[in-house]
Amino acid sequence: MKIDLTDTTAGKVNKALVQGRRAIGTPAVGMVLTLVIVTDEENAYDALKAAGDASHEHPSRTLVVIKRVSRSPRDRTASRLDAEVRVGADAGSGETVLLRLYGEVADHADSVVLPLLLPDAPVVAWWPVNAPVDPAKDPLGALAQRRVTDTYSSEQPVRELTARADAYTPGDTDLSWTRITPWRSMLAAALDQVVCEVKAVEVEGEEFNPSCELLAMWLADRLDVPVKRSLSSGPGLTAVRLDTSEGAIALDRADGALATLSIDGQPDRAVALKRRETSELIAEELRRLDPDDTYAAALRFGVERLNASASPAAESVPVPEAPAAEAVPAAQATEPPAKGEPAVEAAAAEAPAPEAAAKEPLKKRVKAS
């Protein structure tokens, strides 16, 4: 059921919601949260479709705030609110209200949204595009316990990560981080199967892909090892390779759907690792409304620090250990080498004792959030 309201108010929208519920025979409100989507007209359809699909798992009242740009100075001074109320089959498993704001009222969208929030229910704000620099200080973001952005939709995604880190507030999250949840889980499970020490990591993926940068920062923060960021033609994140004391561990996904997990000494395994739709991503974010401390730690690690830590890793090449030299008499050791014979370095580092080597850490595990 759809109800169109032109030049209306928030009070009339509330009355239309009650009228719509009674008309379809469900006067009770059975929704668990309010999802506020702030977008433009171009991206409203895709965002609304994703929210409708996610509502089957999380019944919610979805408020779509669309700020319409007025073309003439006269229209900019005239305030108007048009609304479209959807209930029943047209709104998924909840209620949907499209709010189109014109003129000065577009600068005060929070005053329109506030009366429409579900009482005693959490609020989640989502910006599919054009997210504010500091979502927590945005008037609509201040109403929400959870604020979802998507760095991938920005013009400069990698630089946007630095801005997100500077303005981070508990409750902020990003769909670019949500996209790598299966990768983090799979890498953590792979390291749980092998007792080893991780020495270096390489993350391969598209250029200007914030998910690749976030995964690299997460690995660098958790493992405290150099992480090299290499480029590929995609799609998205294509491979992660770990150099460990027990051999290489690689998770390779070339086609964006099926990945191959390779561990030295074990047969290769095919892993389902498809690129997920936006509806699956937003549904995952709605499952938890508490601050994501793991995301905060990875974000604050910083792209600049990641690039700095990767520089020595790119230059260094692992060299196999030389066999132990046989004992040389003291008289021969002090004599200078003859002509034509290779010189032997006298300042070679002593090998650690077996007791000390046994006490060294054997494994650094990745903790998936």
GROMACS .gro file of N, CA, C and O in nm, residues 21-70:
model
  200
   21ARG      N    1  -0.125   0.096   0.835
   21ARG     CA    2  -0.122  -0.029   0.913
   21ARG      C    3  -0.263  -0.082   0.938
   21ARG      O    4  -0.287  -0.202   0.933
   22ARG      N    5  -0.354   0.007   0.968
   22ARG     CA    6  -0.491  -0.037   0.992
   22ARG      C    7  -0.555  -0.090   0.864
   22ARG      O    8  -0.634  -0.187   0.867
   23ALA      N    9  -0.520  -0.030   0.751
   23ALA     CA   10  -0.580  -0.073   0.625
   23ALA      C   11  -0.537  -0.213   0.586
   23ALA      O   12  -0.615  -0.288   0.525
   24ILE      N   13  -0.414  -0.252   0.622
   24ILE     CA   14  -0.368  -0.386   0.586
   24ILE      C   15  -0.388  -0.485   0.701
   24ILE      O   16  -0.352  -0.602   0.690
   25GLY      N   17  -0.447  -0.438   0.811
   25GLY     CA   18  -0.484  -0.528   0.920
   25GLY      C   19  -0.372  -0.560   1.017
   25GLY      O   20  -0.380  -0.661   1.088
   26THR      N   21  -0.270  -0.476   1.026
   26THR     CA   22  -0.161  -0.498   1.123
   26THR      C   23  -0.137  -0.368   1.201
   26THR      O   24  -0.042  -0.295   1.175
   27PRO      N   25  -0.224  -0.338   1.297
   27PRO     CA   26  -0.209  -0.213   1.372
   27PRO      C   27  -0.088  -0.211   1.465
   27PRO      O   28  -0.039  -0.105   1.502
   28ALA      N   29  -0.037  -0.329   1.505
   28ALA     CA   30   0.077  -0.333   1.597
   28ALA      C   31   0.207  -0.304   1.523
   28ALA      O   32   0.221  -0.338   1.405
   29VAL      N   33   0.300  -0.243   1.592
   29VAL     CA   34   0.431  -0.212   1.537
   29VAL      C   35   0.528  -0.322   1.580
   29VAL      O   36   0.555  -0.339   1.698
   30GLY      N   37   0.579  -0.399   1.484
   30GLY     CA   38   0.668  -0.511   1.517
   30GLY      C   39   0.807  -0.492   1.462
   30GLY      O   40   0.870  -0.590   1.419
   31MET      N   41   0.858  -0.368   1.461
   31MET     CA   42   0.989  -0.339   1.403
   31MET      C   43   1.092  -0.320   1.514
   31MET      O   44   1.059  -0.279   1.625
   32VAL      N   45   1.216  -0.351   1.482
   32VAL     CA   46   1.321  -0.355   1.585
   32VAL      C   47   1.413  -0.233   1.582
   32VAL      O   48   1.488  -0.211   1.677
   33LEU      N   49   1.410  -0.155   1.475
   33LEU     CA   50   1.497  -0.037   1.468
   33LEU      C   51   1.446   0.058   1.361
   33LEU      O   52   1.357   0.024   1.281
   34THR      N   53   1.507   0.177   1.359
   34THR     CA   54   1.480   0.275   1.254
   34THR      C   55   1.606   0.292   1.171
   34THR      O   56   1.714   0.321   1.224
   35LEU      N   57   1.593   0.272   1.041
   35LEU     CA   58   1.705   0.289   0.949
   35LEU      C   59   1.684   0.418   0.870
   35LEU      O   60   1.586   0.431   0.796
   36VAL      N   61   1.774   0.513   0.889
   36VAL     CA   62   1.767   0.642   0.819
   36VAL      C   63   1.868   0.639   0.706
   36VAL      O   64   1.989   0.628   0.730
   37ILE      N   65   1.821   0.648   0.583
   37ILE     CA   66   1.907   0.648   0.464
   37ILE      C   67   1.913   0.790   0.409
   37ILE      O   68   1.808   0.848   0.375
   38VAL      N   69   2.031   0.845   0.400
   38VAL     CA   70   2.050   0.981   0.348
   38VAL      C   71   2.116   0.968   0.212
   38VAL      O   72   2.232   0.925   0.202
   39THR      N   73   2.046   1.005   0.108
   39THR     CA   74   2.098   0.983  -0.027
   39THR      C   75   2.042   1.089  -0.121
   39THR      O   76   1.971   1.181  -0.079
   40ASP      N   77   2.074   1.074  -0.249
   40ASP     CA   78   2.019   1.163  -0.350
   40ASP      C   79   1.922   1.084  -0.437
   40ASP      O   80   1.905   0.964  -0.421
   41GLU      N   81   1.859   1.154  -0.529
   41GLU     CA   82   1.757   1.090  -0.612
   41GLU      C   83   1.817   0.982  -0.701
   41GLU      O   84   1.754   0.880  -0.729
   42GLU      N   85   1.940   1.002  -0.745
   42GLU     CA   86   2.005   0.907  -0.836
   42GLU      C   87   2.027   0.771  -0.770
   42GLU      O   88   2.010   0.666  -0.832
   43ASN      N   89   2.065   0.771  -0.643
   43ASN     CA   90   2.099   0.646  -0.574
   43ASN      C   91   1.991   0.597  -0.480
   43ASN      O   92   2.010   0.498  -0.410
   44ALA      N   93   1.877   0.665  -0.478
   44ALA     CA   94   1.771   0.629  -0.384
   44ALA      C   95   1.714   0.490  -0.414
   44ALA      O   96   1.686   0.412  -0.322
   45TYR      N   97   1.695   0.457  -0.541
   45TYR     CA   98   1.633   0.329  -0.575
   45TYR      C   99   1.719   0.211  -0.528
   45TYR      O  100   1.668   0.118  -0.465
   46ASP      N  101   1.850   0.216  -0.558
   46ASP     CA  102   1.938   0.105  -0.518
   46ASP      C  103   1.946   0.092  -0.366
   46ASP      O  104   1.945  -0.020  -0.312
   47ALA      N  105   1.955   0.206  -0.297
   47ALA     CA  106   1.962   0.201  -0.151
   47ALA      C  107   1.833   0.147  -0.092
   47ALA      O  108   1.835   0.067   0.003
   48LEU      N  109   1.720   0.189  -0.147
   48LEU     CA  110   1.592   0.143  -0.096
   48LEU      C  111   1.572  -0.006  -0.121
   48LEU      O  112   1.518  -0.079  -0.036
   49LYS      N  113   1.617  -0.055  -0.235
   49LYS     CA  114   1.606  -0.198  -0.265
   49LYS      C  115   1.692  -0.280  -0.169
   49LYS      O  116   1.650  -0.385  -0.119
   50ALA      N  117   1.815  -0.234  -0.143
   50ALA     CA  118   1.902  -0.305  -0.050
   50ALA      C  119   1.843  -0.306   0.091
   50ALA      O  120   1.846  -0.408   0.161
   51ALA      N  121   1.786  -0.193   0.134
   51ALA     CA  122   1.725  -0.187   0.266
   51ALA      C  123   1.602  -0.277   0.274
   51ALA      O  124   1.577  -0.340   0.378
   52GLY      N  125   1.524  -0.285   0.165
   52GLY     CA  126   1.407  -0.373   0.164
   52GLY      C  127   1.445  -0.519   0.176
   52GLY      O  128   1.379  -0.596   0.247
   53ASP      N  129   1.552  -0.558   0.107
   53ASP     CA  130   1.598  -0.697   0.118
   53ASP      C  131   1.651  -0.726   0.259
   53ASP      O  132   1.628  -0.835   0.314
   54ALA      N  133   1.721  -0.630   0.317
   54ALA     CA  134   1.775  -0.649   0.452
   54ALA      C  135   1.665  -0.651   0.557
   54ALA      O  136   1.683  -0.711   0.664
   55SER      N  137   1.550  -0.590   0.528
   55SER     CA  138   1.441  -0.585   0.626
   55SER      C  139   1.379  -0.721   0.651
   55SER      O  140   1.311  -0.740   0.752
   56HIS      N  141   1.400  -0.818   0.561
   56HIS     CA  142   1.349  -0.953   0.587
   56HIS      C  143   1.421  -1.017   0.706
   56HIS      O  144   1.364  -1.104   0.773
   57GLU      N  145   1.544  -0.974   0.730
   57GLU     CA  146   1.618  -1.021   0.847
   57GLU      C  147   1.603  -0.927   0.965
   57GLU      O  148   1.603  -0.970   1.081
   58HIS      N  149   1.588  -0.797   0.936
   58HIS     CA  150   1.575  -0.696   1.041
   58HIS      C  151   1.454  -0.607   1.010
   58HIS      O  152   1.470  -0.504   0.942
   59PRO      N  153   1.335  -0.643   1.053
   59PRO     CA  154   1.217  -0.558   1.028
   59PRO      C  155   1.240  -0.419   1.087
   59PRO      O  156   1.272  -0.405   1.205
   60SER      N  157   1.225  -0.317   1.005
   60SER     CA  158   1.259  -0.183   1.050
   60SER      C  159   1.172  -0.080   0.981
   60SER      O  160   1.109  -0.107   0.878
   61ARG      N  161   1.169   0.038   1.040
   61ARG     CA  162   1.108   0.153   0.975
   61ARG      C  163   1.219   0.225   0.899
   61ARG      O  164   1.315   0.274   0.960
   62THR      N  165   1.208   0.230   0.769
   62THR     CA  166   1.311   0.289   0.685
   62THR      C  167   1.269   0.428   0.643
   62THR      O  168   1.163   0.445   0.579
   63LEU      N  169   1.349   0.526   0.678
   63LEU     CA  170   1.324   0.666   0.641
   63LEU      C  171   1.429   0.707   0.540
   63LEU      O  172   1.548   0.712   0.572
   64VAL      N  173   1.387   0.732   0.418
   64VAL     CA  174   1.479   0.770   0.310
   64VAL      C  175   1.473   0.922   0.295
   64VAL      O  176   1.371   0.977   0.254
   65VAL      N  177   1.581   0.989   0.330
   65VAL     CA  178   1.589   1.134   0.324
   65VAL      C  179   1.656   1.174   0.193
   65VAL      O  180   1.775   1.145   0.171
   66ILE      N  181   1.580   1.240   0.106
   66ILE     CA  182   1.631   1.283  -0.024
   66ILE      C  183   1.626   1.434  -0.029
   66ILE      O  184   1.517   1.494  -0.025
   67LYS      N  185   1.741   1.496  -0.034
   67LYS     CA  186   1.748   1.642  -0.040
   67LYS      C  187   1.748   1.686  -0.185
   67LYS      O  188   1.844   1.663  -0.258
   68ARG      N  189   1.638   1.747  -0.227
   68ARG     CA  190   1.624   1.792  -0.366
   68ARG      C  191   1.688   1.929  -0.385
   68ARG      O  192   1.668   2.020  -0.303
   69VAL      N  193   1.766   1.942  -0.492
   69VAL     CA  194   1.835   2.067  -0.521
   69VAL      C  195   1.740   2.157  -0.601
   69VAL      O  196   1.690   2.118  -0.707
   70SER      N  197   1.716   2.276  -0.548
   70SER     CA  198   1.630   2.372  -0.617
   70SER      C  199   1.709   2.445  -0.724
   70SER      O  200   1.826   2.481  -0.703
   0.00000   0.00000   0.00000
